[in-house]
Amino acid sequence: MADATFLDSTELVLNMGPQHPSTHGVLRVILKLDGEKVLGADCVIGYLHRGVEKIGENRTYQMFAPYVDRMDYVASVSNGLGYCLAVEKLLNVEAPPRAQAVRVILTELNRIASHLLWLGTHALDIGAMTPVFYCLREREYALNIFEKYCGARLTTHAFRIGGLQYETYDGFEEDCRAFCDMFLPRVDEYEELLTGNRIWIDRLRNVGILNIEDCKAFGVTGPVLRAAGAKWDLRKAQPYSGYEQYDFEIPIGENGDTYDRYLVRMEEMRQACRIIRQAVDKLPSGPIMGKVPKVMKPPVGEAYVSIEAPKGELGYFIVSDGSTQPYRLRVRPPSFVNLQALDRMCRGGLVADVVAIIGTLDIVLGEIDR
Amino acid sequence: MIKGMGKLLRSIFLVDLLQGMWVTFRTQHPKNIVTEQYPAERPKVAERYRGAPRLNINPENGETLCISCNLCALACPENLIVVTSERNEQTRRKELITFTYDTSRCMFCGLCEDACPVDALELTQDFELASYSREGAIWDRQMLEEGPRPTKYLA
Amino acid sequence: MADETKPPEGQPPQPPSPPPKPAAKPAAKPAAPKPPAVMVTTPWEDDLTRAVKERFGDGIVESVSYVGQKFWVVTPETAIPLLEYLKREADFDYLVDITAVHYPKREKAFDLVYIVYSFARNERVRIKTQIRDGDEPPTAVPVHLTANWLEREVYDMFGIRFAGHPDLRRILMPDEWEGFPLRKEYGIVQQDNRWVRENLEIESAQ
């Protein structure tokens, strides 16, 4: 049929990204549309592929630590923690209690920083202009603590295998307490701006529903899984780095829609503050570096260690052949696996909802493409 | 009825507007200003900030502290440090000849300064590293010892 | 650095003489007992592994644990039925990861690793299977939907084709790229020159 053009079909293929401002990086989504309705979504990723796993096989264990910061650059401290724990597992060493507590404090601060960036950009995508300025302002305080502690703000390289390189600075505890005191009322302020906002509710409620069975089938973790009602958090399920000492709640949602994910993350920020306060209050003294050899040669073996990163389960699978370099280093990125559920969540929704759903998945392309 | 009156009075006396303006004025207080006027006002970075590298010299005699042990070059994940040295037959020690540091590939992870046994190599608080050419990002020994010359801006 | 009260132990001591090359360093202390060149595993025995062994018999080659992490080594044809069995009978309903490890010198050049987790048991196990280069292991997509992208990534990085995969395309690398980057023979600075020339219009991306 010579006359068959795209006008004859009700389906339209729309390219969203890779330069679309609300795809949060270089994500390209090919949408199949019927009018305004989404029939399917296919993600094209890999624009930010740097071969992190290949680099890992060609660097010694210590040398690779700065590279993991470049994956999820919004939560670089969490990346570093996961990597250090994985290598420590292979070496069969454990960080001293003080190092563990400082690690917890910084990781939770980083969780807040990551969620703040998510909240700001997500609100900006939906059309709320104000929160992004507030969020970035508060995030700055957390980044200042990182800067004072380890000398870098974003790609921190804060932890070393076996413990910490830097002792805490004078006034670290006060800074953390002041941050918590300052921050908790600010969360209420954000909630005042958004939670009851009619536009916010209309745009988010019943959008991108992913129920608990779908979450498990797609391997989705993190706040997305918790919003669907699963009370599962690796910090509670398989505690690492001394998380079992701290008292905190796992917030869960009911419907698994975008609005629930928003509420879960807001509550997670409050809980993170709670953990920071407890950890600062009982910060033990003592050494900060465990007994690790200068030349790290883990015995032949393999280990999979995962942590609860702000985005979900971040896992490192390392195979050692007894040399100074990992034989194989696999990163299980939470964003990559979570993004796979985008197609399921978008179907039947509107194009404008796709923006909300991508925002609520809280993806970081540096981690997806590695 | 009373409620309606209240609403009317609020709008006559511009209560909502004044409330909104109060928020604006309140944040004019210097304590609440978070914006930094960067080139005019140099931001204060933390003491441990990992910025431009510097090769420290002994302030008394101007000799380098570097013992050319090459540990920084071995610790660097990007292999961007090149140290050449020569053995001095009289003192039986290695003497530093050149020290090249490629800041264009550096990711400021701090592993080199951790590795340095004599605190000769250090990442300083300077953060203005831009140059007009790629070659300008490769620092030689002289530049490392003097440190970067921050751009002076005319007010 | 100056405000450090205690130098961390990761720092090397002051070497007055030129330090040996990193490769030569371990050789300097030959007296230390050499760690074994194979993984020292401990056998893993519990109800689950007994039930699985009963069900799959010779399909389960080994059931061991290393640093407290349990795994089965199974024959390639057992892997997917085992995943399905675990999902149905033992609540292992969350496939965490699929990945591969390349051993070019071995006859069966690839280790395929499945990591599964059970929410109900709060337990994580690995399933490992060895395949030859060019083998087409069956896909896990009918069992776990999340296997879709994970298998695509394994194909992209190692060139392992999964039989029956609904949409086996490259995922991170460009579609026309030649070579599989995570194979051991693929150099770290290697690239597909033809692709770079044609698509980026430069001679080299280095």
Coordinates of N, CA and C in Angstrom, one line a residue, chain A residues 56-217:
Chain A
G56 N 37.6 -1.9 36.8 CA 37.9 -2.6 38.1 C 38.8 -3.8 37.9
E57 N 38.7 -4.5 36.8 CA 39.6 -5.7 36.6 C 41.0 -5.3 36.3
N58 N 41.2 -4.0 36.0 CA 42.6 -3.6 35.7 C 43.2 -2.6 36.7
R59 N 42.6 -2.5 37.9 CA 43.1 -1.7 38.9 C 43.3 -2.5 40.2
T60 N 44.2 -2.1 41.1 CA 44.2 -2.9 42.3 C 43.0 -2.5 43.2
Y61 N 42.8 -3.2 44.3 CA 41.6 -3.1 45.1 C 41.5 -1.6 45.6
Q62 N 42.7 -1.1 46.1 CA 42.6 0.3 46.6 C 42.4 1.3 45.6
M63 N 43.0 1.1 44.4 CA 42.9 2.0 43.3 C 41.5 2.2 42.8
F64 N 40.7 1.1 42.9 CA 39.4 1.1 42.2 C 38.4 1.9 43.1
A65 N 38.7 2.1 44.4 CA 37.7 2.7 45.2 C 37.3 4.1 44.7
P66 N 38.1 5.0 44.2 CA 37.6 6.3 43.7 C 36.6 6.1 42.5
Y67 N 36.8 5.0 41.8 CA 35.9 4.9 40.6 C 34.5 4.6 40.9
V68 N 34.2 3.9 42.0 CA 32.9 3.6 42.3 C 32.0 4.8 42.7
D69 N 32.7 5.9 43.1 CA 32.0 7.1 43.4 C 31.4 7.7 42.1
R70 N 31.9 7.3 41.0 CA 31.5 7.9 39.7 C 30.3 7.1 39.2
M71 N 29.8 6.1 39.8 CA 28.6 5.4 39.3 C 27.4 6.2 39.7
D72 N 27.0 6.0 40.9 CA 25.9 6.8 41.4 C 26.5 8.1 42.1
Y73 N 26.7 9.1 41.3 CA 27.5 10.2 41.8 C 26.6 11.0 42.7
V74 N 25.3 10.8 42.8 CA 24.5 11.5 43.8 C 24.7 10.9 45.2
A75 N 25.0 9.6 45.2 CA 25.2 8.9 46.5 C 26.5 8.2 46.5
S76 N 27.6 8.9 46.3 CA 28.9 8.3 46.2 C 29.4 7.6 47.4
V77 N 28.9 8.2 48.6 CA 29.4 7.6 49.8 C 28.8 6.1 50.0
S78 N 27.6 6.0 49.6 CA 27.0 4.6 49.6 C 27.7 3.7 48.7
N79 N 28.1 4.1 47.5 CA 28.8 3.3 46.6 C 30.1 2.8 47.3
G80 N 30.8 3.8 47.9 CA 32.1 3.5 48.5 C 31.9 2.5 49.6
L81 N 30.8 2.6 50.4 CA 30.6 1.7 51.5 C 30.4 0.3 51.0
G82 N 29.6 0.2 50.0 CA 29.3 -1.2 49.5 C 30.6 -1.8 49.0
Y83 N 31.4 -1.1 48.2 CA 32.6 -1.6 47.7 C 33.6 -2.0 48.8
C84 N 33.7 -1.1 49.8 CA 34.7 -1.5 50.9 C 34.2 -2.7 51.6
L85 N 32.9 -2.8 51.9 CA 32.4 -4.0 52.6 C 32.6 -5.2 51.8
A86 N 32.5 -5.2 50.5 CA 32.7 -6.4 49.7 C 34.1 -6.8 49.7
V87 N 35.1 -5.9 49.6 CA 36.5 -6.3 49.7 C 36.8 -6.7 51.1
E88 N 36.3 -6.1 52.1 CA 36.6 -6.5 53.4 C 36.1 -7.9 53.7
K89 N 34.9 -8.3 53.1 CA 34.4 -9.6 53.2 C 35.4 -10.6 52.6
L90 N 36.0 -10.3 51.4 CA 36.9 -11.2 50.8 C 38.2 -11.3 51.6
L91 N 38.6 -10.2 52.2 CA 39.8 -10.2 53.0 C 39.6 -10.7 54.4
N92 N 38.3 -10.9 54.7 CA 38.0 -11.4 56.1 C 38.4 -10.4 57.2
V93 N 38.3 -9.1 57.0 CA 38.5 -8.2 58.0 C 37.3 -7.4 58.2
E94 N 37.2 -6.7 59.4 CA 36.1 -5.9 59.7 C 36.6 -4.5 60.1
A95 N 35.9 -3.5 59.7 CA 36.3 -2.2 60.2 C 36.0 -2.0 61.7
P96 N 36.9 -1.3 62.4 CA 36.6 -1.1 63.8 C 35.3 -0.3 64.1
P97 N 34.8 -0.4 65.3 CA 33.5 0.1 65.6 C 33.4 1.6 65.3
R98 N 34.5 2.4 65.6 CA 34.4 3.8 65.3 C 34.2 4.1 63.8
A99 N 35.0 3.3 63.0 CA 34.9 3.5 61.6 C 33.5 3.2 61.1
Q100 N 32.9 2.1 61.7 CA 31.6 1.7 61.3 C 30.6 2.8 61.6
A101 N 30.7 3.4 62.8 CA 29.7 4.4 63.2 C 29.9 5.6 62.3
V102 N 31.1 6.0 62.0 CA 31.3 7.2 61.1 C 30.8 6.9 59.7
R103 N 31.0 5.6 59.3 CA 30.4 5.2 58.0 C 28.9 5.4 57.9
V104 N 28.3 4.9 59.0 CA 26.8 5.0 59.1 C 26.4 6.5 59.0
I105 N 27.0 7.3 59.8 CA 26.7 8.7 59.8 C 26.8 9.3 58.4
L106 N 27.9 9.1 57.7 CA 28.1 9.7 56.4 C 27.2 9.1 55.4
T107 N 26.9 7.8 55.5 CA 26.0 7.2 54.5 C 24.6 7.7 54.7
E108 N 24.2 7.9 55.9 CA 22.8 8.4 56.1 C 22.7 9.9 55.6
L109 N 23.8 10.6 55.9 CA 23.8 12.0 55.4 C 23.7 12.0 53.9
N110 N 24.4 11.0 53.3 CA 24.4 10.9 51.8 C 23.0 10.5 51.3
R111 N 22.3 9.7 52.1 CA 21.0 9.3 51.7 C 20.1 10.5 51.7
I112 N 20.2 11.4 52.7 CA 19.4 12.6 52.7 C 19.8 13.5 51.5
A113 N 21.1 13.6 51.3 CA 21.5 14.4 50.1 C 20.9 13.9 48.8
S114 N 20.9 12.6 48.7 CA 20.4 12.0 47.5 C 18.9 12.2 47.4
H115 N 18.2 11.9 48.5 CA 16.7 12.1 48.4 C 16.4 13.6 48.2
L116 N 17.2 14.5 48.7 CA 16.9 15.9 48.5 C 17.0 16.3 47.0
L117 N 18.1 15.8 46.4 CA 18.2 16.0 45.0 C 17.1 15.4 44.2
W118 N 16.7 14.2 44.6 CA 15.5 13.6 44.0 C 14.3 14.4 44.1
L119 N 14.0 14.9 45.4 CA 12.8 15.6 45.6 C 12.8 16.9 44.8
G120 N 13.9 17.6 44.8 CA 13.9 18.9 44.1 C 13.7 18.7 42.6
T121 N 14.4 17.7 42.0 CA 14.2 17.6 40.6 C 12.9 17.0 40.2
H122 N 12.4 16.1 41.0 CA 11.1 15.5 40.8 C 10.0 16.5 40.9
A123 N 10.1 17.4 41.9 CA 9.1 18.5 42.0 C 9.2 19.4 40.8
L124 N 10.4 19.6 40.3 CA 10.6 20.5 39.2 C 10.0 19.9 37.9
D125 N 10.1 18.6 37.8 CA 9.5 17.9 36.6 C 8.0 18.1 36.7
I126 N 7.4 18.0 37.9 CA 6.0 18.0 38.0 C 5.5 19.5 37.8
G127 N 6.4 20.4 38.0 CA 6.0 21.8 37.8 C 6.0 22.7 39.1
A128 N 6.5 22.1 40.2 CA 6.7 22.9 41.4 C 8.1 23.4 41.4
M129 N 8.2 24.7 41.3 CA 9.5 25.4 41.1 C 10.2 25.6 42.5
T130 N 9.5 25.8 43.5 CA 10.1 26.3 44.8 C 11.0 25.2 45.4
P131 N 10.5 23.9 45.5 CA 11.2 23.0 46.4 C 12.7 22.8 45.9
V132 N 12.9 22.9 44.6 CA 14.3 22.6 44.2 C 15.3 23.5 44.8
F133 N 14.9 24.8 45.0 CA 15.9 25.7 45.6 C 16.1 25.4 47.1
Y134 N 15.0 25.1 47.7 CA 15.1 24.7 49.2 C 15.9 23.5 49.3
C135 N 15.6 22.5 48.5 CA 16.3 21.2 48.6 C 17.8 21.3 48.4
L136 N 18.2 22.1 47.3 CA 19.6 22.2 47.1 C 20.3 23.0 48.2
R137 N 19.5 23.9 48.8 CA 20.1 24.7 49.9 C 20.5 23.8 51.1
E138 N 19.5 22.9 51.4 CA 19.8 22.0 52.5 C 20.8 20.9 52.2
R139 N 20.8 20.5 50.9 CA 21.8 19.5 50.5 C 23.2 20.1 50.6
E140 N 23.3 21.4 50.4 CA 24.6 22.0 50.6 C 25.2 21.8 52.0
Y141 N 24.4 21.8 53.0 CA 24.9 21.6 54.4 C 25.5 20.2 54.5
A142 N 24.8 19.3 53.9 CA 25.3 17.9 54.0 C 26.6 17.8 53.2
L143 N 26.6 18.4 52.1 CA 27.9 18.3 51.3 C 29.0 19.1 52.0
N144 N 28.7 20.1 52.7 CA 29.7 20.8 53.5 C 30.3 19.9 54.5
I145 N 29.5 19.0 55.1 CA 30.1 18.1 56.1 C 31.0 17.1 55.4
F146 N 30.6 16.7 54.2 CA 31.5 15.8 53.5 C 32.8 16.5 53.2
E147 N 32.7 17.8 52.8 CA 33.9 18.5 52.4 C 34.8 18.7 53.6
K148 N 34.2 19.0 54.7 CA 35.1 19.2 55.9 C 35.7 17.8 56.3
Y149 N 34.9 16.8 56.1 CA 35.4 15.5 56.6 C 36.5 14.9 55.7
C150 N 36.2 14.9 54.4 CA 37.2 14.2 53.5 C 37.8 15.0 52.4
G151 N 37.3 16.3 52.3 CA 37.9 17.1 51.3 C 37.3 17.2 49.9
A152 N 36.2 16.4 49.8 CA 35.5 16.5 48.5 C 34.0 16.5 48.8
R153 N 33.3 17.0 47.8 CA 31.8 17.2 48.1 C 31.0 16.2 47.4
L154 N 31.3 15.8 46.1 CA 30.4 15.0 45.4 C 31.0 13.6 45.3
T155 N 32.2 13.5 44.6 CA 32.8 12.2 44.5 C 33.8 12.1 45.7
T156 N 33.3 11.6 46.8 CA 34.0 11.8 48.0 C 35.2 10.9 48.3
H157 N 35.2 9.7 47.9 CA 36.2 8.7 48.2 C 36.5 8.8 49.8
A158 N 35.4 8.7 50.5 CA 35.5 8.9 52.0 C 36.0 7.7 52.7
F159 N 35.7 6.5 52.2 CA 36.1 5.3 53.0 C 37.3 4.6 52.3
R160 N 38.0 3.9 53.1 CA 39.1 3.0 52.5 C 38.7 1.6 52.9
I161 N 39.3 0.7 52.2 CA 39.1 -0.7 52.6 C 39.7 -1.0 53.9
G162 N 38.9 -1.4 54.9 CA 39.4 -1.7 56.2 C 39.1 -0.7 57.2
G163 N 38.5 0.4 56.8 CA 38.1 1.5 57.7 C 38.1 2.8 57.1
L164 N 38.7 3.8 57.7 CA 38.6 5.2 57.3 C 40.0 5.7 57.1
Q165 N 40.2 6.6 56.2 CA 41.5 7.3 56.0 C 41.6 8.5 57.0
Y166 N 40.5 9.2 57.1 CA 40.5 10.4 57.9 C 39.8 10.2 59.2
E167 N 40.4 10.8 60.2 CA 39.8 10.9 61.5 C 38.7 12.1 61.4
T168 N 37.7 12.0 62.2 CA 36.7 13.1 62.1 C 37.3 14.4 62.5
Y169 N 36.8 15.5 61.9 CA 37.4 16.8 62.2 C 36.8 17.3 63.5
D170 N 37.4 18.3 64.1 CA 36.9 18.9 65.3 C 35.5 19.6 65.0
G171 N 34.5 19.2 65.7 CA 33.2 19.8 65.5 C 32.4 18.9 64.6
F172 N 32.8 17.7 64.3 CA 32.0 16.9 63.4 C 30.7 16.5 64.0
E173 N 30.7 16.1 65.3 CA 29.5 15.8 66.0 C 28.5 16.9 66.0
E174 N 29.1 18.1 66.4 CA 28.2 19.3 66.5 C 27.6 19.6 65.1
D175 N 28.4 19.5 64.1 CA 27.8 19.8 62.7 C 26.7 18.8 62.4
C176 N 26.9 17.5 62.7 CA 25.8 16.6 62.4 C 24.6 16.8 63.2
R177 N 24.8 17.2 64.5 CA 23.6 17.5 65.3 C 22.9 18.7 64.8
A178 N 23.7 19.7 64.5 CA 23.1 21.0 64.0 C 22.3 20.7 62.7
F179 N 22.9 19.8 61.8 CA 22.2 19.5 60.6 C 20.9 18.9 60.8
C180 N 20.8 17.9 61.8 CA 19.6 17.2 62.1 C 18.6 18.3 62.6
D181 N 19.0 19.1 63.6 CA 18.1 20.1 64.1 C 17.6 21.0 63.1
M182 N 18.4 21.4 62.2 CA 18.0 22.3 61.1 C 17.1 21.6 60.1
F183 N 17.4 20.3 59.9 CA 16.8 19.7 58.8 C 15.4 19.2 59.0
L184 N 15.1 18.7 60.2 CA 13.8 18.1 60.4 C 12.6 19.1 60.2
P185 N 12.7 20.3 60.7 CA 11.6 21.3 60.4 C 11.6 21.6 58.9
R186 N 12.7 21.5 58.2 CA 12.7 21.7 56.8 C 11.9 20.7 56.0
V187 N 12.0 19.4 56.5 CA 11.2 18.3 55.9 C 9.7 18.7 56.0
D188 N 9.4 19.1 57.2 CA 8.0 19.5 57.4 C 7.6 20.6 56.4
E189 N 8.5 21.5 56.2 CA 8.3 22.6 55.3 C 8.0 22.1 53.8
Y190 N 8.8 21.2 53.4 CA 8.6 20.6 52.1 C 7.3 19.9 52.0
E191 N 6.9 19.2 53.1 CA 5.7 18.5 53.1 C 4.5 19.5 53.0
E192 N 4.7 20.6 53.7 CA 3.7 21.7 53.7 C 3.5 22.2 52.2
L193 N 4.6 22.3 51.5 CA 4.5 22.8 50.1 C 3.9 21.8 49.2
L194 N 4.1 20.5 49.5 CA 3.7 19.5 48.4 C 2.6 18.5 48.9
T195 N 2.7 18.0 50.1 CA 1.9 16.8 50.4 C 0.4 17.1 50.2
G196 N -0.1 18.3 50.6 CA -1.5 18.5 50.4 C -1.8 19.3 49.2
N197 N -0.8 19.6 48.4 CA -1.0 20.4 47.2 C -1.9 19.7 46.2
R198 N -2.9 20.3 45.7 CA -3.9 19.6 44.9 C -3.2 19.2 43.5
I199 N -2.4 20.1 43.0 CA -1.8 19.7 41.7 C -0.9 18.5 41.9
W200 N -0.1 18.6 43.0 CA 0.8 17.5 43.3 C 0.1 16.2 43.4
I201 N -1.0 16.2 44.2 CA -1.8 15.0 44.4 C -2.4 14.5 43.1
D202 N -2.9 15.4 42.3 CA -3.5 15.0 41.0 C -2.5 14.4 40.1
R203 N -1.3 15.0 40.1 CA -0.3 14.4 39.2 C 0.3 13.1 39.6
L204 N 0.2 12.9 40.9 CA 1.0 11.7 41.4 C 0.1 10.5 41.8
R205 N -1.1 10.8 42.4 CA -1.8 9.7 42.9 C -2.3 8.8 41.8
N206 N -2.2 7.5 42.0 CA -2.6 6.5 41.1 C -1.9 6.6 39.7
V207 N -0.7 7.1 39.8 CA 0.1 7.1 38.6 C 1.3 6.1 38.8
G208 N 1.5 5.3 37.8 CA 2.7 4.4 37.8 C 2.6 3.4 38.9
I209 N 1.4 2.8 39.0 CA 1.3 1.8 40.1 C 2.1 0.5 39.8
L210 N 2.8 0.1 40.8 CA 3.6 -1.1 40.7 C 3.3 -1.9 41.9
N211 N 2.5 -3.0 41.8 CA 2.2 -3.7 43.0 C 3.3 -4.6 43.5
I212 N 3.1 -5.3 44.6 CA 4.2 -6.0 45.2 C 4.7 -7.2 44.4
E213 N 3.7 -7.8 43.7 CA 4.1 -9.0 42.9 C 5.0 -8.5 41.7
D214 N 4.6 -7.4 41.1 CA 5.4 -6.9 40.0 C 6.7 -6.5 40.5
C215 N 6.8 -5.9 41.6 CA 8.1 -5.4 42.2 C 9.0 -6.6 42.3
K216 N 8.5 -7.7 42.8 CA 9.4 -8.9 43.0 C 9.7 -9.5 41.7
A217 N 8.8 -9.5 40.7 CA 9.1 -10.1 39.4 C 10.1 -9.3 38.7

